[in-house]
XYZ file of C-alpha atoms in Angstrom:
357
model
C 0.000 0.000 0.000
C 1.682 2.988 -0.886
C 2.570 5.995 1.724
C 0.564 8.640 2.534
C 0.037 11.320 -0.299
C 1.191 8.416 -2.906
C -0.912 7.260 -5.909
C -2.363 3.942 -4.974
C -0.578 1.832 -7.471
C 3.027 3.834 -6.301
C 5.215 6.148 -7.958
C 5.427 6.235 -11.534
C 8.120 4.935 -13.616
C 10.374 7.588 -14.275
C 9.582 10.089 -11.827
C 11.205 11.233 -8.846
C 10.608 8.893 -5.284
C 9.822 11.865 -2.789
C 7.879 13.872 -5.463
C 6.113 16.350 -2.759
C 9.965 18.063 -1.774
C 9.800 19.753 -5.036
C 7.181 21.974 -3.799
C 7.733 21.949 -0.476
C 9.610 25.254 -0.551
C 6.904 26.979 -2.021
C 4.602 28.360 1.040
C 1.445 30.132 -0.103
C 0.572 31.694 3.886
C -2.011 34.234 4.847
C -0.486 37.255 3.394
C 0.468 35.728 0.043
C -2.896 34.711 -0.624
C -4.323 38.178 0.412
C -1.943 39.925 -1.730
C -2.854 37.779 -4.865
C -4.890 39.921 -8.026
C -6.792 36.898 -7.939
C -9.692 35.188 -6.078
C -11.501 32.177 -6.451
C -15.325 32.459 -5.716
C -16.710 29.989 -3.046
C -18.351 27.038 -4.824
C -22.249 28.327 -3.667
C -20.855 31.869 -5.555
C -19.903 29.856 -8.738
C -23.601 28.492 -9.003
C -24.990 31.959 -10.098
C -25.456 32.118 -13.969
C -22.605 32.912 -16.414
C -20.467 33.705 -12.477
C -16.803 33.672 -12.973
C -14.667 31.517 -11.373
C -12.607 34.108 -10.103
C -12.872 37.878 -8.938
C -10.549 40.634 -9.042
C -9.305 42.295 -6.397
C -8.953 46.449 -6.108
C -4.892 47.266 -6.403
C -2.690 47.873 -3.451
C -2.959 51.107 -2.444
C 0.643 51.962 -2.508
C 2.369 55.227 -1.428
C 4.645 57.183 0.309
C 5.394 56.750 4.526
C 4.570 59.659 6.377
C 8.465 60.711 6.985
C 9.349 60.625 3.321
C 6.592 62.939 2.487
C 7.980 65.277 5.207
C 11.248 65.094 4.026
C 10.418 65.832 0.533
C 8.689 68.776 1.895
C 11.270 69.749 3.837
C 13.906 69.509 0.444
C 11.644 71.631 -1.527
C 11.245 74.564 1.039
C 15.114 74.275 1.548
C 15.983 74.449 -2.493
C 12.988 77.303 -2.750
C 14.480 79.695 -0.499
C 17.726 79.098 -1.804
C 16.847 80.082 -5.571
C 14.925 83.300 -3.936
C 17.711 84.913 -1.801
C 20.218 84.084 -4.499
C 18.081 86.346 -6.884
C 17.184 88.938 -4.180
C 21.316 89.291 -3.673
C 22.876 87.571 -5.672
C 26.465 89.546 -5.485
C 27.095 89.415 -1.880
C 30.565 89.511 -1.215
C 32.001 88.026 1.594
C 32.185 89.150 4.912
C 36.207 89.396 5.581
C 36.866 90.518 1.847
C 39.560 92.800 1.116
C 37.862 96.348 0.932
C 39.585 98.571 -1.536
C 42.864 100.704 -0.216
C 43.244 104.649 -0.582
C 45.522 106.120 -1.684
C 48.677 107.910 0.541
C 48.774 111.369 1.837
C 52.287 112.494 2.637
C 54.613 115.312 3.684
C 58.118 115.958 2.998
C 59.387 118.670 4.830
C 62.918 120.099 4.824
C 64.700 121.393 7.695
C 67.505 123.819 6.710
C 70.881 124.443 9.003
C 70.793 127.827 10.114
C 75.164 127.848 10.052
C 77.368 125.523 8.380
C 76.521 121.675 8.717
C 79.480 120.466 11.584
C 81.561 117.663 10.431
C 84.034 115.771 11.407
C 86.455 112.536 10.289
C 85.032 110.373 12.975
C 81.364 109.566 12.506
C 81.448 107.963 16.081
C 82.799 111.387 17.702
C 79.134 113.043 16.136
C 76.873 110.447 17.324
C 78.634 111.106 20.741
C 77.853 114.775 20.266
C 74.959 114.456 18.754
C 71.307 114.359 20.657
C 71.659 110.716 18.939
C 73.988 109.760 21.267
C 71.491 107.319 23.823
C 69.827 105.870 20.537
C 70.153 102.492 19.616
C 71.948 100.871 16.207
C 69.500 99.558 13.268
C 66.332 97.717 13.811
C 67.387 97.483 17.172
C 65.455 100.966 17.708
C 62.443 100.010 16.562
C 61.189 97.615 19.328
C 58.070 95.635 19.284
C 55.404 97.366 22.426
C 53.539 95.048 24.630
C 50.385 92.902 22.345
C 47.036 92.699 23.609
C 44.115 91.147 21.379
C 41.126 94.140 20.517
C 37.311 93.510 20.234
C 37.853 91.952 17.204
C 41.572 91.013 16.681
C 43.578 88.414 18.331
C 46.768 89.274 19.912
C 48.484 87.294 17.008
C 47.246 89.464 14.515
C 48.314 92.459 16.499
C 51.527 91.291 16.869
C 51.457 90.488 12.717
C 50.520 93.806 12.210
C 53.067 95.186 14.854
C 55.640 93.003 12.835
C 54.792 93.741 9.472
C 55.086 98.032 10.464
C 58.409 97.425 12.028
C 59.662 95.410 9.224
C 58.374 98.638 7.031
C 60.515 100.896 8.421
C 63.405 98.858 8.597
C 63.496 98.081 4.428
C 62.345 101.161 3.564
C 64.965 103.113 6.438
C 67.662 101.123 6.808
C 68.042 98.595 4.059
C 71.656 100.000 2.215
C 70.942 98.976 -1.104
C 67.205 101.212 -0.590
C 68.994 104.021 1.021
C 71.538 104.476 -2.013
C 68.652 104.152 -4.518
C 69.628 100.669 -6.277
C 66.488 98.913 -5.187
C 63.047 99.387 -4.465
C 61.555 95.817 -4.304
C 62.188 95.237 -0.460
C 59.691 97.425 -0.008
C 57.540 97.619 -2.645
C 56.988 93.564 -1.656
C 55.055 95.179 1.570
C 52.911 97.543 -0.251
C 49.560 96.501 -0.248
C 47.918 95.437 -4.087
C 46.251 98.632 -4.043
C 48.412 101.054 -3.850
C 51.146 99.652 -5.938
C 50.108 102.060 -9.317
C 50.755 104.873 -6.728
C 54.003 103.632 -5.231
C 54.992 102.501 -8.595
C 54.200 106.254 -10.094
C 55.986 108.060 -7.120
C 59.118 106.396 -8.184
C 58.834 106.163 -11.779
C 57.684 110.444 -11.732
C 58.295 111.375 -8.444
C 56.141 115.378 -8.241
C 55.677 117.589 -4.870
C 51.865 116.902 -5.365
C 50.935 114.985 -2.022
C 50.889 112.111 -3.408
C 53.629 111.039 -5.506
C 56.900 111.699 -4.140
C 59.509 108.390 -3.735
C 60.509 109.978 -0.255
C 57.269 109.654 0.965
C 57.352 106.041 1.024
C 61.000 105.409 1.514
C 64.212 107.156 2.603
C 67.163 107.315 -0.413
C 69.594 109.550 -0.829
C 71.553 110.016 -4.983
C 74.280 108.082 -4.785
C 75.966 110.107 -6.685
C 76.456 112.761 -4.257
C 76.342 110.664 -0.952
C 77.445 107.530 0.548
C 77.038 106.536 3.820
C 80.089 107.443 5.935
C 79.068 104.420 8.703
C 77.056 101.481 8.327
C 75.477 102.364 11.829
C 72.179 104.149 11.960
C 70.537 105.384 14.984
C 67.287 105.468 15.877
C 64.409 105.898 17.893
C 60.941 105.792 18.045
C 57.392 104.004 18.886
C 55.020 101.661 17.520
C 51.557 102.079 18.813
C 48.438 99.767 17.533
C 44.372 100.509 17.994
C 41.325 98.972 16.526
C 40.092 101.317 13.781
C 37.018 99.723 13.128
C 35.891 95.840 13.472
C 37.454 95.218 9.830
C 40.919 97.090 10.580
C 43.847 97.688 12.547
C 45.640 100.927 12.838
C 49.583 101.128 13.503
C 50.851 104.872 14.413
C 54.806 104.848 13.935
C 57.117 107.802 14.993
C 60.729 106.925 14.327
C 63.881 109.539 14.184
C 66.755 107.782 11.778
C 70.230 109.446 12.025
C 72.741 108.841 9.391
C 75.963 109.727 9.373
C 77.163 110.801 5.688
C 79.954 111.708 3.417
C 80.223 112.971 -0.197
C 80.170 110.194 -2.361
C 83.799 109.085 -3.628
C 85.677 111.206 -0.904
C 87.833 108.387 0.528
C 87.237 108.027 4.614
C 89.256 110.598 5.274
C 86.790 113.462 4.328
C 84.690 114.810 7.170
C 81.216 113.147 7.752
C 78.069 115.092 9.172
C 74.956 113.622 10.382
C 71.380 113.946 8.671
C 68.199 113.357 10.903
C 65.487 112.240 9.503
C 61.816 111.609 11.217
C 59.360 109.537 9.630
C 56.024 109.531 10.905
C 53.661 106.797 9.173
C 49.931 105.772 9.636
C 49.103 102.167 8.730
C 45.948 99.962 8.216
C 45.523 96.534 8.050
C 42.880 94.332 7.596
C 42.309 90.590 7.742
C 43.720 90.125 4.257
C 46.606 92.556 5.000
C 47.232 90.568 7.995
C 47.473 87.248 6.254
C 49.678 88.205 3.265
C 52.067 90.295 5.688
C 51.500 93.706 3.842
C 50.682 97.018 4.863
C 48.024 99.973 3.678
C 49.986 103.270 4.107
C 47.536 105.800 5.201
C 49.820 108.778 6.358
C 53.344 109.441 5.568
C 54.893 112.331 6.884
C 58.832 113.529 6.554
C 61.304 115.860 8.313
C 64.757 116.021 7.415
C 67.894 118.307 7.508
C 70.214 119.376 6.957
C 68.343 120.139 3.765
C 68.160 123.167 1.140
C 63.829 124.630 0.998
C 64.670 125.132 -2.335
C 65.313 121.232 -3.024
C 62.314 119.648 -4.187
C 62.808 116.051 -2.214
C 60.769 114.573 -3.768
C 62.764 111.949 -6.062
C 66.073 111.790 -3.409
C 67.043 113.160 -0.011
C 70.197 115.791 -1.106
C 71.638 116.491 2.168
C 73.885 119.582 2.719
C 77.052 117.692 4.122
C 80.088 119.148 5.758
C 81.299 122.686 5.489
C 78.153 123.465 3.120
C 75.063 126.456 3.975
C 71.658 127.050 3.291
C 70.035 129.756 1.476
C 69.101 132.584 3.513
C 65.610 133.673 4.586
C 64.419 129.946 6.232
C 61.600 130.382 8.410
C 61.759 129.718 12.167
C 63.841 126.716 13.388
C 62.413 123.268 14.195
C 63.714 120.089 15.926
C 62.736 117.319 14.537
C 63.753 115.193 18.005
C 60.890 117.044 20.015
C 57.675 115.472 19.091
C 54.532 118.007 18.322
C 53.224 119.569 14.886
C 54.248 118.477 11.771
C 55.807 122.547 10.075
C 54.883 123.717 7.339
C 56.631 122.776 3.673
C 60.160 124.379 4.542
C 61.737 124.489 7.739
C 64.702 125.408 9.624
C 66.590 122.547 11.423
C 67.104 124.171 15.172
C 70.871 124.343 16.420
C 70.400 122.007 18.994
C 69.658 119.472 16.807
C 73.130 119.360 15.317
C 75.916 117.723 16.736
C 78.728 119.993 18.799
C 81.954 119.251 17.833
């Protein structure tokens, strides 16, 4: 007798013992049967006239969850609002960008000996008898002050912008090959972008217009006419930095450089004098300044003697050297050690300002 689910007279010839594990993988449960397009009627159903053996079933309603829907919203207010304030302002620059630089105001004033300009062989014997005497050699007089971060500036970018001043006035004061009017590019390299046409102009075509004289931005003298009689410049002065505004940084120097100086070719033997200059300079710097180490020159404003009024100074610093005189009829003196008022165009260096030897 054969098993249970077998045909009576056995399996077939031919087919498979065990017949019922081909299908036994396929499981038609509860929700299979509900999902099917499909439905049989029940039997009484199918005895209706011309009734179908089967019915259809309405589709699956199928759609979106709840939190898809949401997010989808969510997407589309995101990407609307974005199109609209990119069309309402669509040029908005931003907030830490560069703002454009103005251009330089300066001064050159010269201060003309009231007697003839002392000199001596010994450079060192005039700084000792000079009011130079206590002031210290090269960069070395142009100390770094105390840094303390503003509202809106760190004390690091103080102390860049400290930095980046003082290195200013050393290139464009001290550097020998600036000073004798071979180069320019030391510091020209700390100008910022904006104001190189100008800088570039005031050397090129130097003019006593306010704004476009070489000595307003740097200290040279013709070489030509004057060499420097010791490598050893004094000076003296003070850095000083404020907070402008939230976007800038303002650095006040006021610096007095003394040089001691020689006709050019004389040999050491030939008598040296000393020429005092004082440089005071306004700078600005903002965020971009800061980060590129360059400076916006705001202010520039020169003293210097012994000079000549009628030399224009505007292209190179001609000092009157040892032995040599000034014009008559020089207004009254000034010394450019005392701090106060900047004079007027011409002025006359006062006689305690020279050195007594």
């Amino acid at each position: 007798m054969g098993g249970p689910g077998e045909p009576p007279e056995g399996t077939p010839d031919g087919a498979p013992g065990g017949a019922e594990d081909e299908y036994r993988s396929v499981v038609f449960d509860e929700s299979f049967v509900r999902a099917a397009r499909l439905q049989e009627f029940s039997a009484q159903e199918r005895m209706g006239d011309h009734a179908p053996a089967v019915r259809s079933l309405a589709p699956l309603r199928r759609g979106l969850s709840r939190q898809a829907l949401v997010m989808l919203l969510l997407i589309a207010l995101a990407f609307g609002t974005a199109i609209f304030m990119g069309v309402r302002n669509p040029y908005q620059p931003p907030r830490n960008s560069p703002q454009p630089t103005g251009s330089l105001r300066m001064t050159v004033v010269p201060l003309a000996p009231q007697g003839r300009v002392p000199g001596s062989a010994d450079p060192a014997e005039l700084f000792a008898h000079s009011p130079a005497a206590p002031y210290r050699l090269g960069a070395e007089g142009i100390p770094l002050p105390s840094a303390r971060r503003t509202a809106n500036f760190s004390e690091g970018q103080v102390i860049a912008a400290l930095t980046t001043a003082k290195d200013y006035l050393v290139r464009s004061s001290l550097y020998p090959d600036v000073l004798t009017g071979r180069q320019v590019r030391p510091v020209r390299l700390l100008v910022a972008p904006d104001q190189l046409d100008q800088f570039d102009a005031s050397i090129a075509h130097p003019a006593a217009d306010g704004l476009h004289a070489a000595t307003g931005w740097l200290v040279r003298f013709d070489p030509a006419d004057t060499e420097l009689a010791d490598q050893g410049i004094r000076v003296r002065g003070t850095l000083h930095a404020v907070e402008a505004d939230s976007s800038t940084l303002e650095v006040t120097a006021d610096h007095t450089f003394v040089y001691a100086l020689r006709p050019a070719g004389s040999g050491a033997d030939a008598k040296a004098s000393l020429f005092t200059v004082r440089r005071e300079l306004r700078f600005h710097f903002d965020r971009h300044d800061l980060r590129l180490h360059q400076a916006q020159l705001v202010v520039s404003s020169l003293q210097a003697g012994p000079l000549s009024c009628a030399t224009a100074a505007t292209d190179h610093l001609t000092p009157l050297l040892a032995g040599q005189t000034a014009k008559a009829g020089n207004p009254a003196g000034t010394n450019p050690y005392a701090t106060g008022a900047v004079p007027a165009l011409c002025g006359t260096l006062a006689e305690e300002a020279q050195p007594r030897v």
